[in-house]
Coordinates of C-alpha atoms in Angstrom, one line a residue:
Chain A
M1 CA 67.6 101.0 107.5
P2 CA 69.9 98.5 105.9
H3 CA 72.4 100.2 103.6
H4 CA 71.1 98.6 100.4
K5 CA 67.7 100.1 101.0
S6 CA 69.1 103.6 100.8
S7 CA 69.8 105.4 97.5
Y8 CA 73.4 105.5 96.2
T9 CA 73.5 109.3 96.8
A10 CA 72.3 109.0 100.4
R11 CA 75.0 106.4 101.1
A12 CA 77.8 108.6 99.7
A13 CA 78.1 110.6 102.9
S14 CA 79.1 107.7 105.0
F15 CA 82.2 106.9 102.9
K16 CA 85.3 108.8 103.8
N17 CA 87.0 107.7 100.7
P18 CA 86.4 110.3 97.9
T19 CA 86.4 107.8 95.1
A20 CA 83.6 105.9 96.8
S21 CA 81.5 109.0 97.3
R22 CA 82.1 110.1 93.7
L23 CA 81.0 106.7 92.3
L24 CA 77.8 106.6 94.4
K25 CA 76.8 110.1 93.3
L26 CA 77.5 109.6 89.6
M27 CA 75.5 106.4 89.6
D28 CA 72.4 108.3 90.6
E29 CA 73.2 111.2 88.3
K30 CA 73.7 109.0 85.2
Q31 CA 71.1 106.5 86.4
T32 CA 73.3 103.6 85.8
N33 CA 74.8 100.8 87.9
L34 CA 76.4 99.2 84.9
S35 CA 80.1 98.5 84.5
I36 CA 81.6 97.2 81.3
A37 CA 84.4 94.6 81.5
A38 CA 86.4 95.7 78.5
D39 CA 88.4 92.5 78.0
V40 CA 89.8 93.4 74.6
T41 CA 93.4 93.1 73.4
T42 CA 94.0 96.2 71.3
K43 CA 94.2 99.9 72.1
A44 CA 91.8 100.7 69.3
E45 CA 89.1 98.3 70.6
L46 CA 89.5 99.5 74.2
L47 CA 89.2 103.2 73.3
K48 CA 86.2 102.5 71.0
L49 CA 84.4 100.7 73.8
A50 CA 85.1 103.5 76.3
D51 CA 83.8 106.1 73.9
V52 CA 80.8 104.2 72.6
L53 CA 79.6 102.8 75.9
G54 CA 80.8 105.6 78.1
P55 CA 77.4 107.3 78.3
Y56 CA 75.8 104.2 79.7
I57 CA 78.2 103.1 82.4
C58 CA 79.4 104.2 85.8
V59 CA 82.7 102.2 85.8
F60 CA 85.0 101.1 82.9
K61 CA 86.8 98.0 83.9
T62 CA 90.1 97.2 82.2
H63 CA 92.7 94.5 82.0
I64 CA 95.5 96.8 80.8
D65 CA 97.9 93.9 80.7
I66 CA 96.2 92.1 77.9
V67 CA 96.4 95.0 75.5
T68 CA 99.2 94.1 73.1
D69 CA 99.8 97.6 71.7
F70 CA 99.7 99.4 75.0
D71 CA 101.4 102.8 75.2
Q72 CA 101.2 105.9 77.3
D73 CA 98.9 107.6 74.8
L74 CA 96.3 104.9 75.5
I75 CA 96.2 106.1 79.1
K76 CA 96.0 109.7 78.0
Q77 CA 93.1 109.0 75.7
L78 CA 91.3 106.8 78.2
E79 CA 91.5 109.5 80.9
A80 CA 90.1 112.0 78.4
L81 CA 87.1 109.7 77.7
A82 CA 86.5 109.1 81.4
Q83 CA 86.3 112.9 81.8
K84 CA 84.1 113.3 78.7
H85 CA 81.6 110.6 79.7
N86 CA 81.9 110.9 83.5
F87 CA 82.8 107.3 84.4
L88 CA 85.5 105.9 86.8
I89 CA 88.3 103.6 85.6
F90 CA 88.8 100.4 87.4
E91 CA 91.9 98.4 86.6
D92 CA 91.0 94.8 87.5
R93 CA 94.6 93.9 88.4
K94 CA 93.7 91.4 91.2
F95 CA 96.9 92.1 93.2
A96 CA 97.8 89.0 95.0
D97 CA 101.4 89.4 96.4
I98 CA 103.0 90.6 99.6
G99 CA 102.9 94.3 100.5
N100 CA 106.4 95.2 99.4
T101 CA 105.8 93.7 95.9
V102 CA 102.3 95.1 95.2
K103 CA 103.5 98.6 96.2
H104 CA 105.9 98.4 93.2
Q105 CA 103.4 96.7 90.9
Y106 CA 100.8 99.4 91.7
S107 CA 103.0 102.4 91.3
Q108 CA 105.8 101.5 88.9
G109 CA 106.6 99.3 85.9
V110 CA 105.3 100.1 82.5
Y111 CA 101.7 100.6 83.6
H112 CA 101.9 103.0 86.6
I113 CA 98.4 101.8 87.5
A114 CA 98.0 104.1 90.5
S115 CA 98.5 107.2 88.4
W116 CA 95.4 106.7 86.3
S117 CA 93.1 104.0 87.7
D118 CA 90.5 105.4 90.2
I119 CA 89.8 101.9 91.6
T120 CA 91.8 98.7 91.6
N121 CA 91.4 95.4 93.4
A122 CA 93.3 92.9 95.5
H123 CA 92.9 89.4 96.9
P124 CA 93.0 89.4 100.7
L125 CA 94.8 86.1 100.5
P126 CA 98.4 87.2 101.4
G127 CA 97.1 88.9 104.6
E128 CA 96.6 92.5 105.5
G129 CA 100.1 93.5 104.4
I130 CA 98.7 93.6 100.8
I131 CA 96.3 96.4 101.8
K132 CA 98.9 98.3 103.7
G133 CA 101.3 98.1 100.7
L134 CA 98.7 99.4 98.2
K135 CA 97.4 102.0 100.6
E136 CA 100.9 103.6 100.9
V137 CA 100.6 104.3 97.2
G138 CA 96.9 104.8 96.6
L139 CA 95.6 106.8 99.6
P140 CA 97.7 109.9 98.9
L141 CA 96.2 109.8 95.4
S142 CA 92.6 109.4 96.7
R143 CA 92.3 106.0 95.1
G144 CA 89.9 103.3 96.2
L145 CA 90.5 99.5 96.7
L146 CA 88.1 96.6 96.3
L147 CA 88.8 93.3 97.9
L148 CA 87.9 90.1 96.2
A149 CA 85.6 88.4 98.8
E150 CA 84.2 85.8 96.5
M151 CA 84.7 84.7 92.9
S152 CA 82.1 83.7 90.4
S153 CA 84.2 80.9 88.8
A154 CA 83.5 77.2 89.4
G155 CA 85.4 75.7 92.3
S156 CA 86.4 79.0 93.8
L157 CA 88.2 78.7 97.1
A158 CA 87.1 82.3 98.1
K159 CA 84.2 81.4 100.4
G160 CA 83.1 80.9 104.0
A161 CA 85.7 81.9 106.5
Y162 CA 87.8 83.4 103.7
S163 CA 85.1 85.8 102.7
E164 CA 84.5 86.8 106.3
E165 CA 88.1 87.6 106.8
A166 CA 88.0 89.8 103.7
V167 CA 85.2 91.8 105.4
R168 CA 87.1 92.1 108.6
M169 CA 90.2 93.4 106.8
A170 CA 88.0 95.9 104.9
R171 CA 86.5 97.2 108.2
R172 CA 90.0 97.9 109.5
N173 CA 91.0 99.8 106.4
R174 CA 87.8 101.7 105.5
D175 CA 89.8 104.8 104.5
F176 CA 91.1 102.9 101.5
V177 CA 89.0 99.8 101.0
I178 CA 85.7 101.0 99.5
G179 CA 84.1 97.6 98.9
F180 CA 84.2 94.2 97.4
I181 CA 84.1 92.2 94.3
G182 CA 81.5 89.5 95.3
Q183 CA 78.4 87.7 94.4
R184 CA 76.2 88.9 97.3
R185 CA 76.2 91.4 100.1
L186 CA 78.0 89.6 102.9
S187 CA 76.7 89.2 106.4
V188 CA 79.5 88.9 108.9
P189 CA 79.2 89.0 112.7
L190 CA 79.9 92.5 114.0
D191 CA 83.1 93.3 115.8
A192 CA 83.0 94.2 119.5
G193 CA 81.7 97.7 119.8
Q194 CA 80.3 97.8 116.3
E195 CA 76.6 98.7 116.2
Q196 CA 76.0 98.3 112.5
E197 CA 77.8 96.9 109.6
D198 CA 79.9 99.5 107.8
D199 CA 78.6 100.3 104.3
F200 CA 80.6 98.9 101.5
L201 CA 80.2 98.8 97.7
Y202 CA 79.6 95.5 96.1
L203 CA 80.6 95.1 92.4
T204 CA 79.6 91.9 90.8
P205 CA 81.1 90.2 87.8
G206 CA 79.8 87.2 85.9
V207 CA 76.5 89.0 85.0
S208 CA 74.7 87.9 81.8
M209 CA 71.1 87.9 80.7
A210 CA 71.7 85.0 78.3
Q211 CA 74.8 82.9 78.7
P212 CA 75.1 80.0 81.1
G213 CA 78.9 80.1 81.3
D214 CA 82.1 79.3 79.3
S215 CA 84.3 76.2 79.1
L216 CA 86.9 77.7 81.5
G217 CA 84.7 77.7 84.6
Q218 CA 82.9 81.1 84.4
Q219 CA 79.3 81.1 85.7
Y220 CA 76.7 83.8 85.0
R221 CA 73.8 85.4 86.9
S222 CA 71.2 88.0 85.9
P223 CA 71.0 91.7 86.9
E224 CA 67.9 91.1 89.0
Q225 CA 69.5 88.3 90.9
V226 CA 72.6 90.4 91.6
I227 CA 71.0 93.8 92.5
L228 CA 67.7 92.7 94.1
E229 CA 68.3 89.2 95.6
S230 CA 71.9 89.5 96.4
E231 CA 71.8 93.2 97.3
C232 CA 74.9 94.2 95.3
D233 CA 75.5 97.6 93.8
V234 CA 77.2 97.4 90.4
I235 CA 76.7 94.8 87.7
I236 CA 79.8 94.1 85.6
V237 CA 79.1 92.8 82.2
G238 CA 81.7 91.7 79.6
R239 CA 81.3 89.6 76.6
G240 CA 77.5 89.8 76.9
I241 CA 77.8 93.5 75.8
Y242 CA 81.0 93.9 73.8
G243 CA 80.6 90.6 72.1
A244 CA 77.1 91.5 70.8
A245 CA 76.3 92.6 67.3
D246 CA 75.0 95.9 68.7
P247 CA 76.9 96.7 71.9
V248 CA 75.0 100.0 72.5
A249 CA 71.6 98.2 72.3
K250 CA 72.9 95.5 74.7
A251 CA 74.4 98.1 77.1
T252 CA 71.0 99.9 77.2
E253 CA 69.3 96.6 77.9
Y254 CA 71.6 95.8 80.8
R255 CA 71.5 99.3 82.1
E256 CA 67.7 99.3 82.2
A257 CA 67.6 95.9 83.9
G258 CA 70.1 96.9 86.5
W259 CA 68.4 100.2 87.2
A260 CA 64.9 98.7 87.4
A261 CA 66.2 96.2 89.9
Y262 CA 67.7 99.1 92.0
Q263 CA 64.5 101.1 91.9
K264 CA 62.5 98.0 93.0
R265 CA 65.0 97.5 95.8
L266 CA 64.4 101.1 97.0
G267 CA 60.7 100.6 96.8
V268 CA 60.3 103.2 94.1
S269 CA 57.2 102.7 92.0
Q270 CA 57.8 103.0 88.3
Chain B
M1 CA 111.5 56.1 99.8
P2 CA 109.9 59.5 100.3
H3 CA 110.6 61.8 97.4
H4 CA 112.6 64.3 99.4
K5 CA 115.1 61.6 100.3
S6 CA 116.0 61.0 96.6
S7 CA 118.5 63.2 94.7
Y8 CA 117.1 65.9 92.4
T9 CA 118.4 63.9 89.4
A10 CA 116.8 60.7 90.5
R11 CA 113.5 62.4 90.9
A12 CA 113.6 64.0 87.4
A13 CA 112.4 60.8 85.7
S14 CA 109.1 60.8 87.4
F15 CA 108.1 64.2 86.0
K16 CA 106.5 64.2 82.6
N17 CA 106.9 68.0 82.3
P18 CA 110.2 68.8 80.6
T19 CA 110.8 72.0 82.5
A20 CA 110.6 70.1 85.8
S21 CA 113.0 67.5 84.7
R22 CA 115.4 70.1 83.3
L23 CA 115.3 72.1 86.6
L24 CA 116.0 69.0 88.8
K25 CA 118.9 67.9 86.6
L26 CA 120.5 71.4 86.5
M27 CA 120.3 71.7 90.2
D28 CA 122.6 68.7 90.7
E29 CA 124.8 69.7 87.8
K30 CA 125.4 73.2 89.2
Q31 CA 125.2 72.1 92.8
T32 CA 122.7 74.8 93.7
N33 CA 119.1 74.9 95.0
L34 CA 119.3 78.7 95.2
S35 CA 116.9 81.0 93.4
I36 CA 117.3 84.8 93.4
A37 CA 114.2 87.0 93.7
A38 CA 115.3 89.9 91.5
D39 CA 112.9 92.5 92.8
V40 CA 114.6 95.5 91.1
T41 CA 112.9 98.2 89.1
T42 CA 115.3 98.9 86.2
K43 CA 116.4 97.0 83.2
A44 CA 120.1 97.6 84.0
E45 CA 119.8 96.3 87.6
L46 CA 117.9 93.2 86.5
L47 CA 120.4 92.2 83.8
K48 CA 123.3 92.9 86.1
L49 CA 121.9 90.6 88.7
A50 CA 121.2 87.9 86.2
D51 CA 124.8 88.1 84.9
V52 CA 126.6 88.4 88.2
L53 CA 124.5 85.9 90.1
G54 CA 123.7 83.5 87.2
P55 CA 126.5 81.1 88.0
Y56 CA 125.2 80.4 91.5
I57 CA 121.5 79.9 90.9
C58 CA 119.1 77.4 89.4
V59 CA 116.2 79.8 89.0
F60 CA 116.1 83.5 88.3
K61 CA 112.8 84.9 89.6
T62 CA 111.4 88.1 88.1
H63 CA 108.6 90.6 88.7
I64 CA 108.7 91.9 85.1
D65 CA 105.9 94.3 85.8
I66 CA 107.9 96.4 88.3
V67 CA 110.6 97.2 85.7
T68 CA 109.9 100.8 84.7
D69 CA 112.0 100.8 81.5
F70 CA 110.9 97.4 80.3
D71 CA 111.4 96.7 76.6
Q72 CA 111.7 93.7 74.3
D73 CA 115.5 93.9 74.3
L74 CA 115.4 93.2 78.1
I75 CA 113.8 89.8 77.3
K76 CA 116.3 89.1 74.6
Q77 CA 119.2 89.8 76.9
L78 CA 117.7 87.9 79.8
E79 CA 117.2 84.8 77.6
A80 CA 120.8 85.1 76.5
L81 CA 122.0 85.2 80.1
A82 CA 119.8 82.2 81.0
Q83 CA 121.5 80.3 78.2
K84 CA 125.0 81.5 79.2
H85 CA 124.7 80.6 82.9
N86 CA 122.2 77.7 82.6
F87 CA 119.4 78.9 84.8
L88 CA 115.6 78.9 84.4
I89 CA 113.5 82.0 84.3
F90 CA 110.5 82.2 86.6
E91 CA 108.1 85.1 86.2
D92 CA 106.4 85.4 89.6
R93 CA 103.2 86.7 88.2
K94 CA 100.8 85.1 90.7
F95 CA 98.0 84.8 88.2
A96 CA 94.7 85.0 90.1
D97 CA 91.8 85.5 87.7
I98 CA 89.4 83.3 85.8
G99 CA 90.7 81.0 83.0
N100 CA 89.6 83.2 80.1
T101 CA 91.4 86.2 81.5
V102 CA 94.7 84.6 82.6
K103 CA 95.0 83.0 79.1
H104 CA 95.3 86.5 77.7
Q105 CA 97.5 87.8 80.5
Y106 CA 99.9 84.9 80.1
S107 CA 100.2 85.0 76.3
Q108 CA 99.5 88.6 75.3
G109 CA 99.8 92.2 76.4
V110 CA 103.1 93.9 76.5
Y111 CA 105.0 91.1 78.3
H112 CA 104.1 87.9 76.4
I113 CA 105.2 86.0 79.6
A114 CA 104.6 82.6 78.1
S115 CA 107.1 83.2 75.3
W116 CA 110.1 83.6 77.6
S117 CA 109.4 82.4 81.1
D118 CA 110.1 78.8 81.7
I119 CA 108.0 78.7 84.9
T120 CA 105.2 80.9 86.2
N121 CA 102.8 80.6 89.1
A122 CA 99.1 81.0 89.9
H123 CA 96.8 81.1 92.9
P124 CA 94.4 78.1 92.9
L125 CA 91.8 80.6 94.4
P126 CA 89.6 81.0 91.4
G127 CA 89.2 77.2 91.0
E128 CA 90.6 74.8 88.4
G129 CA 89.7 77.0 85.5
I130 CA 92.8 79.1 86.1
I131 CA 95.0 76.0 85.5
K132 CA 93.1 75.0 82.4
G133 CA 93.3 78.6 81.0
L134 CA 97.1 78.8 81.6
K135 CA 97.7 75.2 80.4
E136 CA 96.1 76.0 77.0
V137 CA 98.9 78.5 76.4
G138 CA 101.8 77.0 78.4
L139 CA 101.7 73.3 77.7
P140 CA 102.4 73.5 73.9
L141 CA 105.4 75.6 74.9
S142 CA 106.6 73.0 77.4
R143 CA 106.2 75.5 80.3
G144 CA 105.7 74.6 83.9
L145 CA 103.3 76.0 86.5
L146 CA 103.7 76.4 90.2
L147 CA 100.6 76.8 92.4
L148 CA 100.7 78.9 95.5
A149 CA 99.7 76.5 98.3
E150 CA 100.8 78.7 101.1
M151 CA 102.2 82.2 101.5
S152 CA 104.9 83.4 103.9
S153 CA 103.3 86.7 104.8
A154 CA 101.6 87.4 108.1
G155 CA 97.9 86.6 108.3
S156 CA 97.9 84.6 105.0
L157 CA 94.6 82.9 104.2
A158 CA 96.3 80.2 102.1
K159 CA 96.3 77.5 104.7
G160 CA 94.5 74.3 105.9
A161 CA 91.8 73.2 103.5
Y162 CA 92.9 75.8 101.0
S163 CA 96.4 74.3 100.7
E164 CA 95.0 70.8 100.5
E165 CA 92.8 71.8 97.6
A166 CA 95.9 73.2 95.8
V167 CA 97.5 69.8 96.1
R168 CA 94.4 68.0 94.7
M169 CA 94.3 70.4 91.7
A170 CA 98.0 69.9 91.1
R171 CA 97.5 66.1 91.1
R172 CA 94.8 66.4 88.4
N173 CA 97.1 68.5 86.2
R174 CA 100.5 67.0 86.6
D175 CA 101.4 67.4 83.0
F176 CA 101.6 71.2 83.6
V177 CA 101.7 71.8 87.3
I178 CA 105.2 70.9 88.4
G179 CA 105.0 72.0 92.0
F180 CA 104.2 74.6 94.6
I181 CA 105.3 77.8 96.2
G182 CA 105.0 76.9 99.8
Q183 CA 106.6 76.9 103.2
R184 CA 106.8 73.1 103.7
R185 CA 106.2 69.8 101.8
L186 CA 102.5 69.2 102.2
S187 CA 101.0 66.0 103.4
V188 CA 97.5 65.5 102.0
P189 CA 95.4 62.3 102.2
L190 CA 95.8 60.3 99.0
D191 CA 93.0 60.1 96.5
A192 CA 91.2 56.8 95.9
G193 CA 93.5 54.5 94.0
Q194 CA 96.6 56.6 94.7
E195 CA 99.4 54.5 96.3
Q196 CA 102.0 57.2 96.9
E197 CA 101.9 61.0 96.8
D198 CA 103.0 62.4 93.4
D199 CA 106.3 64.1 93.5
F200 CA 106.1 67.9 93.3
L201 CA 108.8 70.6 93.5
Y202 CA 108.5 73.0 96.4
L203 CA 110.0 76.4 96.0
T204 CA 110.1 78.5 99.1
P205 CA 110.3 82.3 99.3
G206 CA 110.8 84.3 102.5
V207 CA 114.3 82.8 103.1
S208 CA 116.9 84.9 105.0
M209 CA 119.8 84.0 107.2
A210 CA 119.6 87.3 109.0
Q211 CA 116.4 89.4 108.8
P212 CA 113.3 88.8 111.0
G213 CA 110.9 90.4 108.5
D214 CA 109.7 93.7 107.1
S215 CA 107.1 96.2 108.1
L216 CA 104.6 95.0 105.5
G217 CA 104.1 91.5 106.9
Q218 CA 106.9 89.4 105.3
Q219 CA 108.3 86.7 107.6
Y220 CA 111.7 85.0 107.1
R221 CA 113.1 81.5 107.6
S222 CA 116.6 80.0 107.2
P223 CA 117.8 77.7 104.4
E224 CA 118.2 74.8 106.9
Q225 CA 114.6 75.2 108.2
V226 CA 113.3 75.2 104.6
I227 CA 115.3 72.4 103.0
L228 CA 115.9 70.1 106.0
E229 CA 113.0 70.5 108.3
S230 CA 110.3 71.5 105.9
E231 CA 111.5 69.3 103.0
C232 CA 111.3 71.9 100.3
D233 CA 113.6 71.9 97.2
V234 CA 114.5 75.5 96.3
I235 CA 115.2 78.4 98.5
I236 CA 114.2 81.8 97.1
V237 CA 116.2 84.7 98.5
G238 CA 115.7 88.4 97.6
R239 CA 116.8 91.4 99.5
G240 CA 119.1 89.2 101.6
I241 CA 121.3 88.8 98.6
Y242 CA 120.8 91.7 96.2
G243 CA 120.6 94.2 99.0
A244 CA 124.0 93.1 100.4
A245 CA 127.2 95.1 100.0
D246 CA 128.7 92.1 98.2
P247 CA 125.8 90.1 96.5
V248 CA 128.2 87.4 95.1
A249 CA 129.6 86.7 98.5
K250 CA 126.1 86.5 99.9
A251 CA 124.8 84.3 97.1
T252 CA 127.7 81.9 97.7
E253 CA 126.8 81.8 101.4
Y254 CA 123.2 81.0 100.7
R255 CA 124.1 78.5 98.0
E256 CA 126.4 76.6 100.4
A257 CA 123.9 76.7 103.2
G258 CA 121.1 75.4 100.9
W259 CA 123.3 72.7 99.4
A260 CA 124.7 71.5 102.7
A261 CA 121.1 71.1 104.0
Y262 CA 120.2 69.1 100.9
Q263 CA 123.2 66.8 101.3
K264 CA 122.3 66.3 104.9
R265 CA 118.8 65.4 103.9
L266 CA 120.1 62.8 101.5
G267 CA 122.4 61.4 104.2
V268 CA 125.5 62.2 102.3
S269 CA 128.5 62.7 104.6
Q270 CA 130.6 65.7 103.8

């Protein structure tokens, strides 16, 4: 059976990485494949989103480096909210440097990302050294890494052979790389000796039920397109939810749409 | 005459971007095409490097997000040292997200990079929206942007068509994009109506006169290879200088090697 036809929980066992297993199980427990992209610039807004939307999401995605009044207390409070509402934290750092540099960026500096973010992501662009550098820091902490195989922005150069190479790097580092940021489940020729594609998580940004895009090249797709047609696992929604007059109502709408698409994919009648 | 056969000063006039002109002129004035990659993790080390090596360099390259005791006073002191020793600051942020996100990352957060860094850089990977987003912030401040056309790490995916697309994006945004991080001056077919390749600055990391590489995929080349054979403009040296027993002696050595290669390229007898 293809991976995407199995339930999240059933797939959890095939992942050695504990963060991947935890995420898959909590998605079925909470009945949500919704992630919120919390692109806000103040500590108060960020914590409010985490508390108000926490019950409806599986992953809380941050850009910690756009928060102007960041401090260590923000991290403490965010971790408490993750515990309270049972979601994972995903710092969307998009690491994109050589191994020796990302190692420092991930563990040190003001943010100490590795110390609090369950999941982070990286571009495979610099070559496999970026994964090795991050893994030195993240694996002992049981963290998980997503690779950016594709981007949803107009004119993206992450496509074709580039995306295939991302999958090959992931296969070679499955203890740490748990999946991809991408627009569709990728089909890449198997390596010699490989009988079936390894299972990976696919988290998909650029999801909206209304907007066609913004003036800076972002393009949007619906939950159904992403989960059902493109066989991805998690929908990431940003301004479509936190920019709405009633964010909780919107989150509920997206959660239901994402979950219905997942049930349909499994062949569960509703 | 090909651009790289002209002096830095002669080339300054063809750049509309004031940061590019300033950099080219100060390189001839200070007789240096050396940039230091200050990959240190404390405020004290960073400021010491800027003060001690300032007289020998044209560009001071930072990874501000690996400095564990970062504070606003660090920026104030760094700006004062840039003034004292006449060098430009280049925050090697490697932006790699969609336009709307990088706009915030560049201007806001704890670092406010745009407010103090003369030059920053970005991956063209997400498409042209990344340049537009950064430009909205940087152009009014007269900042300059470098695109990463190639990387020096093993297995880099920034090559071939990817690098060519970086050049085309740069041509379309020459008011803000002043050049590239790359391993060699790129030769890309001219656009319709274009008579000569636009002049761009090429800054080259991964330069060392001794080391063959590290265990995380970094590969090294000599100043002569970079300036003379590959026709780049600025050599970026990291651990080869600041990791030496006598950093000033090493910086002098690299500065002389880089400058001699430039003089040879111009056909100046010594």
